[in-house]
Structure formats: C-alpha cells, structure tokens
mmCIF file of C-alpha atoms in Angstrom:
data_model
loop_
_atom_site.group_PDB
_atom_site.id
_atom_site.type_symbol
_atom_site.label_atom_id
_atom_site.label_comp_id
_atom_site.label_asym_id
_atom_site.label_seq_id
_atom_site.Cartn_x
_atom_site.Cartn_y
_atom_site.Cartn_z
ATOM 1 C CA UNK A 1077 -93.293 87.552 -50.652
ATOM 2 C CA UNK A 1078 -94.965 85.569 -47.647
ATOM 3 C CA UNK A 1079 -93.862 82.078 -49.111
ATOM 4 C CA UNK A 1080 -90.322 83.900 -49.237
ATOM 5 C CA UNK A 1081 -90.197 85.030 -45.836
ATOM 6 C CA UNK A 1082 -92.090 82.173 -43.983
ATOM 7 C CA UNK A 1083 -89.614 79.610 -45.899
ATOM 8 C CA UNK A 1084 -86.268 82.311 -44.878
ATOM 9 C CA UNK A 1085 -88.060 81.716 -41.260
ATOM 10 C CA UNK A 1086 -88.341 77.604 -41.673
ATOM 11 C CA UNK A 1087 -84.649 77.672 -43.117
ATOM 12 C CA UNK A 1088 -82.929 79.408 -40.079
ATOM 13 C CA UNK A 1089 -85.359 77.252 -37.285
ATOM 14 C CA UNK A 1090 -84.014 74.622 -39.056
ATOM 15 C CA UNK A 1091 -80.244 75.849 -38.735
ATOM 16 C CA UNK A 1092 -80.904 76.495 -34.740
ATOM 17 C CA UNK A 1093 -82.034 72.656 -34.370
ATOM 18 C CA UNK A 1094 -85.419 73.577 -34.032
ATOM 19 C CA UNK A 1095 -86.745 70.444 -36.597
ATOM 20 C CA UNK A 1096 -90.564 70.616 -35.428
ATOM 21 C CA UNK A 1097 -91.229 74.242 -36.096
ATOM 22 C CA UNK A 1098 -89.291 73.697 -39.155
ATOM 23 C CA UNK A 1099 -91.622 71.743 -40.424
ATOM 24 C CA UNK A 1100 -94.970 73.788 -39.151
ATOM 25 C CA UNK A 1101 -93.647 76.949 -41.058
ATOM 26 C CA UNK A 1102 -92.593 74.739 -44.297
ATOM 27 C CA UNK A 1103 -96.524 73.461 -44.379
ATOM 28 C CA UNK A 1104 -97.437 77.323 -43.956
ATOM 29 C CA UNK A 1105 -94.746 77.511 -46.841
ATOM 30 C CA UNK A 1106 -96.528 75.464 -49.103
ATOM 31 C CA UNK A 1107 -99.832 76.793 -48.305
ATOM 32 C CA UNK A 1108 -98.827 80.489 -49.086
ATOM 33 C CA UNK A 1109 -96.933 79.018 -52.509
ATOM 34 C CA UNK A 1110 -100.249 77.433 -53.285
ATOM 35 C CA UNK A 1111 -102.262 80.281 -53.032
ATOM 36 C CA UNK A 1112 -99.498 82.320 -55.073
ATOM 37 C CA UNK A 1113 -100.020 83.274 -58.682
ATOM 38 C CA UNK A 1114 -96.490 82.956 -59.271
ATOM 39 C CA UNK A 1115 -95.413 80.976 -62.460
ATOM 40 C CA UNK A 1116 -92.833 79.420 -61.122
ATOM 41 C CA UNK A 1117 -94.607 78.612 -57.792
ATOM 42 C CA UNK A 1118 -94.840 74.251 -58.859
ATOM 43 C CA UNK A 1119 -91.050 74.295 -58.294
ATOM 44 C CA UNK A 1120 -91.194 75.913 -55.200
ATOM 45 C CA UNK A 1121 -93.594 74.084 -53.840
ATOM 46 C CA UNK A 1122 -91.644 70.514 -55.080
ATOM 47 C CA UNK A 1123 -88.622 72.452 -53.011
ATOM 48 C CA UNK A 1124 -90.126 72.680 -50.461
ATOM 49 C CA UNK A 1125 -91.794 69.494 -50.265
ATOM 50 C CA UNK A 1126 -87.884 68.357 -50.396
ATOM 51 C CA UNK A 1127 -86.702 70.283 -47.590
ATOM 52 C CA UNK A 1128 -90.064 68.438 -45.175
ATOM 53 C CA UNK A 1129 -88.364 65.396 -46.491
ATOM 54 C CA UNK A 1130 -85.113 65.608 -45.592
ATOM 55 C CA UNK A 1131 -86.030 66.827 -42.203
ATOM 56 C CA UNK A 1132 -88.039 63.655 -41.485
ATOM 57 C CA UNK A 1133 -85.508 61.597 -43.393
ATOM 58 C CA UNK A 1134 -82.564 62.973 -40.591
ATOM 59 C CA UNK A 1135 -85.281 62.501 -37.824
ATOM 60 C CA UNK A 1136 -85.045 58.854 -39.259
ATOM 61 C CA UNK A 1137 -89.268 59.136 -40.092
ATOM 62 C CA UNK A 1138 -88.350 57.249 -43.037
ATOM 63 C CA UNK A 1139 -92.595 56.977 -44.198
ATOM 64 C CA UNK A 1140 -93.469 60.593 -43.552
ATOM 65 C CA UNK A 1141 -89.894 61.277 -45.538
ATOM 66 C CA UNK A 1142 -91.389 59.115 -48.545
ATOM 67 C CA UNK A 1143 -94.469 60.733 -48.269
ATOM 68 C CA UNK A 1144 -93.178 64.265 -48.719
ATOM 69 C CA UNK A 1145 -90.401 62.951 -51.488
ATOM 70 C CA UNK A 1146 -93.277 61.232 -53.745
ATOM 71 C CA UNK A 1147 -95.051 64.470 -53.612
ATOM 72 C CA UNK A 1148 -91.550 66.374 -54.964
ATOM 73 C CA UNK A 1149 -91.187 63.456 -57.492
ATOM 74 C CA UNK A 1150 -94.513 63.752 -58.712
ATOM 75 C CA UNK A 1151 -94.191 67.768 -59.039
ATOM 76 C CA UNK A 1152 -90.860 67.642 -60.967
ATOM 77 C CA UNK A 1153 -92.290 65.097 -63.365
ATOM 78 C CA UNK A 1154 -95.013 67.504 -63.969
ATOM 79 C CA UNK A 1155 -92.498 70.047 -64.920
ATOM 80 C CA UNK A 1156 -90.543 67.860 -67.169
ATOM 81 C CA UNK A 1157 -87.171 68.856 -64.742
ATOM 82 C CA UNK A 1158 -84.828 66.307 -65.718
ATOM 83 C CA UNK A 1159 -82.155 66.751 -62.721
ATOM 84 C CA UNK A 1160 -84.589 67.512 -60.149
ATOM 85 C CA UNK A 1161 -86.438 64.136 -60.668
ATOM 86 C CA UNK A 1162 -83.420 61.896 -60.793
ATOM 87 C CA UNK A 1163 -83.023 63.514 -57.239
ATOM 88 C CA UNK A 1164 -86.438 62.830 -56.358
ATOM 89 C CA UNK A 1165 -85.659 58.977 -57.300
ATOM 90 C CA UNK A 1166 -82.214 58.909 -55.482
ATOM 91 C CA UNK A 1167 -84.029 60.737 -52.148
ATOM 92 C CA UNK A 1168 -86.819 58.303 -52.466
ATOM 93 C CA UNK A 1169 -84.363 55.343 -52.473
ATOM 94 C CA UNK A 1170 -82.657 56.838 -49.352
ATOM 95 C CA UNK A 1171 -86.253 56.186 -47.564
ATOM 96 C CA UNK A 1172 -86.666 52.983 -48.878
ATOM 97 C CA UNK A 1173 -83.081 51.678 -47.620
ATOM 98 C CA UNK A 1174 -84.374 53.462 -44.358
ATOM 99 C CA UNK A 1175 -87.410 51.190 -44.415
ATOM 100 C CA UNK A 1176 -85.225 48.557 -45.342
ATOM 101 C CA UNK A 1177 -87.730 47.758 -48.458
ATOM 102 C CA UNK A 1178 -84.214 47.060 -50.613
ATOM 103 C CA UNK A 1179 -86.596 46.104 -53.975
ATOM 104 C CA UNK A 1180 -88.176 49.299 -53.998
ATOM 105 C CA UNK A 1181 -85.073 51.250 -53.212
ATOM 106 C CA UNK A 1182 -83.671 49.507 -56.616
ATOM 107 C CA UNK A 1183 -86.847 50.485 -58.482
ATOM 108 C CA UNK A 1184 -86.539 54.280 -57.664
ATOM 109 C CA UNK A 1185 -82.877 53.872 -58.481
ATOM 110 C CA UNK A 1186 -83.456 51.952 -61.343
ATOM 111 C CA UNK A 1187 -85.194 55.281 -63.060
ATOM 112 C CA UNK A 1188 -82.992 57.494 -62.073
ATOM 113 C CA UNK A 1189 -80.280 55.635 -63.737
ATOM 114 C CA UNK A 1190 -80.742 56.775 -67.624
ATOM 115 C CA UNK A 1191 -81.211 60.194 -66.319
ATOM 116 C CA UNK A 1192 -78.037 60.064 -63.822
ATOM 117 C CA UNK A 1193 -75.977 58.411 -67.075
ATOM 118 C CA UNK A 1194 -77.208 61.196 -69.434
ATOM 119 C CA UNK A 1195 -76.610 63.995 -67.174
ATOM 120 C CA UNK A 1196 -73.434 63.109 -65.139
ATOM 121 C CA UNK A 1197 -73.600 65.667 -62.861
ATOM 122 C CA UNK A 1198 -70.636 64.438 -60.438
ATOM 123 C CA UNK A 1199 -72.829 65.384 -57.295
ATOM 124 C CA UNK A 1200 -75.794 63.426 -58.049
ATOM 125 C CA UNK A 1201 -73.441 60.810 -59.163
ATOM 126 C CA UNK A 1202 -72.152 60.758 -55.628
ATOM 127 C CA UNK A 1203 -75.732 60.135 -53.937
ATOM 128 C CA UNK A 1204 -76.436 57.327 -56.560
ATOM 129 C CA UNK A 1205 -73.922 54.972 -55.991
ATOM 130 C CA UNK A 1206 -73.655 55.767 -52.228
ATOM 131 C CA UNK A 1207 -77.424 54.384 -52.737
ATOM 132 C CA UNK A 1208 -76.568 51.681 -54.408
ATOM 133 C CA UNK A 1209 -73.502 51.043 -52.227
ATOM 134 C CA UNK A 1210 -75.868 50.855 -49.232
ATOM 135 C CA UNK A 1211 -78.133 48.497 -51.055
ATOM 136 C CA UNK A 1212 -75.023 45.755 -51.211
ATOM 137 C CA UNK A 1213 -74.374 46.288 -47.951
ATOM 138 C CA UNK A 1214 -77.508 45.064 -46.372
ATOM 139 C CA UNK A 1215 -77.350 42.495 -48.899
ATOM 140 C CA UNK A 1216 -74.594 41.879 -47.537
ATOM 141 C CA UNK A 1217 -72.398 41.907 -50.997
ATOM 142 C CA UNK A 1218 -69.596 43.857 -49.891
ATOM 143 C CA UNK A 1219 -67.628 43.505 -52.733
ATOM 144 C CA UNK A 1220 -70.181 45.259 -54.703
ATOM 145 C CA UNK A 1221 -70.764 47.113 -52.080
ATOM 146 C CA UNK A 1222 -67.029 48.459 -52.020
ATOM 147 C CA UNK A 1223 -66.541 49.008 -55.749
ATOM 148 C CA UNK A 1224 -70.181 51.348 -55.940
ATOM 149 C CA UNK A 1225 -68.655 53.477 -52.874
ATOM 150 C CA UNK A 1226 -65.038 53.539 -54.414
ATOM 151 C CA UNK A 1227 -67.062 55.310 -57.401
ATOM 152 C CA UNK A 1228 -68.460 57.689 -54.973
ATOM 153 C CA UNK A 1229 -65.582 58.291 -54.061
ATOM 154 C CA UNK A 1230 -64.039 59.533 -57.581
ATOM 155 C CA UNK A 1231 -66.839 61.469 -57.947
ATOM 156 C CA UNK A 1232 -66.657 63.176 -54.506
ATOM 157 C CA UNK A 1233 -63.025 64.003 -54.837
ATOM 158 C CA UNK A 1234 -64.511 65.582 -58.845
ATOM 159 C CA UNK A 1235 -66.987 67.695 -56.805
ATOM 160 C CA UNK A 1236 -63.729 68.566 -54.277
ATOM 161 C CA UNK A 1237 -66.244 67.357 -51.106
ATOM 162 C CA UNK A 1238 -63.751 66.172 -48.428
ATOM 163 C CA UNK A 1239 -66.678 65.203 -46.060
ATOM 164 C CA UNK A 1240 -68.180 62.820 -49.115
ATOM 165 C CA UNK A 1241 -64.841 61.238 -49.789
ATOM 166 C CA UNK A 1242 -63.660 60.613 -45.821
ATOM 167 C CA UNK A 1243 -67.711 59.356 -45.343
ATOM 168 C CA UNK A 1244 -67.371 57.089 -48.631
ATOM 169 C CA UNK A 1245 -63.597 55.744 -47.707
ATOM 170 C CA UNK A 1246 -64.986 55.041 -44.195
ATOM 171 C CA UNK A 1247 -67.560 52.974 -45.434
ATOM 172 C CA UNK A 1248 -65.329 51.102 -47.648
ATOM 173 C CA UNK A 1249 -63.669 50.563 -44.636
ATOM 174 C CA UNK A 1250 -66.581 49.085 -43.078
ATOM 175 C CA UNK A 1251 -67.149 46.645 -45.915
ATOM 176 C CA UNK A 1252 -63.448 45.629 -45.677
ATOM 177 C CA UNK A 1253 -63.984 44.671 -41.789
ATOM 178 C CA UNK A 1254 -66.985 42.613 -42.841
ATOM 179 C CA UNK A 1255 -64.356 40.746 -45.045
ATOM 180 C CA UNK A 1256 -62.670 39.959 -42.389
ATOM 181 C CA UNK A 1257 -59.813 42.067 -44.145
ATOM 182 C CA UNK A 1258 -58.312 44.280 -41.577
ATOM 183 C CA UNK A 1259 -55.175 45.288 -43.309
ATOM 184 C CA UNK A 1260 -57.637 46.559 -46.304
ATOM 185 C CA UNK A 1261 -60.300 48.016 -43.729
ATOM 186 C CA UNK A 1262 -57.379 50.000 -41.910
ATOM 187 C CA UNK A 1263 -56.182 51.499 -44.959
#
C-alpha cells in the first residue's frame, strides 16, 4: 500500500511539472516495492524503474535515462515478459540515439526485432521504426530514413494516434527538405 500511494504521489508531481521530486518519491517507490513481499513486486519495480527513465530521457539526461532503462531491461528478462523487454530495447535505443552512440542504438534494436516481428503490437511497432527512422537520419540516409517513418506512420494511423502520425509525417517532411525536395517536404 505505501509503494501504491508514494508512486500515485510521484505520478501526479510528475503531471504538475514537478520532474525532480518526481524522481525522489519514485526512488522511495522502489525502496518500499523492495521491501514488499508482494509477488508481483519485480514488475513493479521494472515499472517503475521505466517511469525514472523516461523522466531523465525528457530532461534530455540521456546516461542516467540508460542507467534506469538497463535496470528495467534486466528485470523484465528476469521475468521472461516478452513485450515489456522489446520495450526495454526500443527505450534503451532512444538513449543511445540521445547519446548519439548510433551502433549501440542498432544493437538494442537489433533484439528487439524478433520479438517486435512475433508480437506486432501496432504501438510498439510505432516506437521501433521511429527508432530506426532516427538512426537514418543522423546517418544521414534519408531515404531510409523516410520509408522506416512512413511505416510508423501506418502503424500510428492502426493504433488511431493522430499526434504519432502528424509527428511521423512531419519528420518525413524533414527528410524531404534534406533532399532538397520541397514540393515532397511541403506535402
């Protein structure tokens, strides 16, 4: 019941912009989860580890990010949770492009692949080739590039997320412009 309520506490601190004390109640989060002798306290705890991450991942802390996403990857591996870990390796990835260390990006996206094939869950689907779309485009391969976020882009409108399709097409758009094709980039 404390883990509950202290991560119901981090959760709305987080909603009022208040990232910092976010992540001071998560860690008391995790520590009351640890102590718990709930069974199903390991995938809380990986949770939660995910929520630290993303908060440092928005705060563009790309290594503490990593550091708190390896700890959710190695957790969900531990309890054999197929979908969970390919979004441990797709999060991962997204530090990795932030620490623009492209090879190891493609290694954590690289294992998620089988597991994002066999499962095609149409939202993951969306993070994984918005991934690998951003991997082209610091390689600069905007072709590529374009045809991994046009994919994103089918698999956004599946999932019925405007936001995801508008952020995908923009990006497209971007990669047109680097063409030096404006009549593509403005559509």
């Amino acid at each position: 019941a404390k883990a509950t309520c202290l991560g119901q506490k981090a959760d709305i601190l987080l909603k009022r912009g208040k990232s910092e004390e976010a992540i001071s109640i998560y860690l008391a989060t995790l520590e009351a989860w640890k102590a718990s002798s709930e069974p199903r306290k390991n995938e809380a705890i990986a949770v939660y580890y995910t929520k630290i991450s993303a908060i440092y991942h928005e705060m563009q802390q790309y290594e503490k990010a990593l550091f708190y996403d390896k700890l959710s990857l190695f957790t969900f591996l531990t309890l054999n949770n197929e979908e969970s870990t390919a979004w441990a390796y797709v999060f991962i990835s997204a530090d990795f492009i932030g620490l623009k260390q492209i090879d190891s990006a493609m290694q954590y996206l690289a294992n998620a692949k089988p597991i994002v094939e066999r499962l095609n869950n149409h939202r993951l689907n969306v993070q994984y080739y918005n991934k690998l779309g951003r991997i082209s485009s610091q390689k600069k391969d905007y072709r590529t590039a374009i045809s991994f976020f046009e994919r994103s882009v089918t698999e956004a409108k599946i999932t019925d997320s405007k936001y995801q399709v508008l952020s995908h097409q923009k990006m497209i758009g971007i990669c047109y412009r680097m063409l030096v094709d404006c009549a593509k980039a403005r559509n």
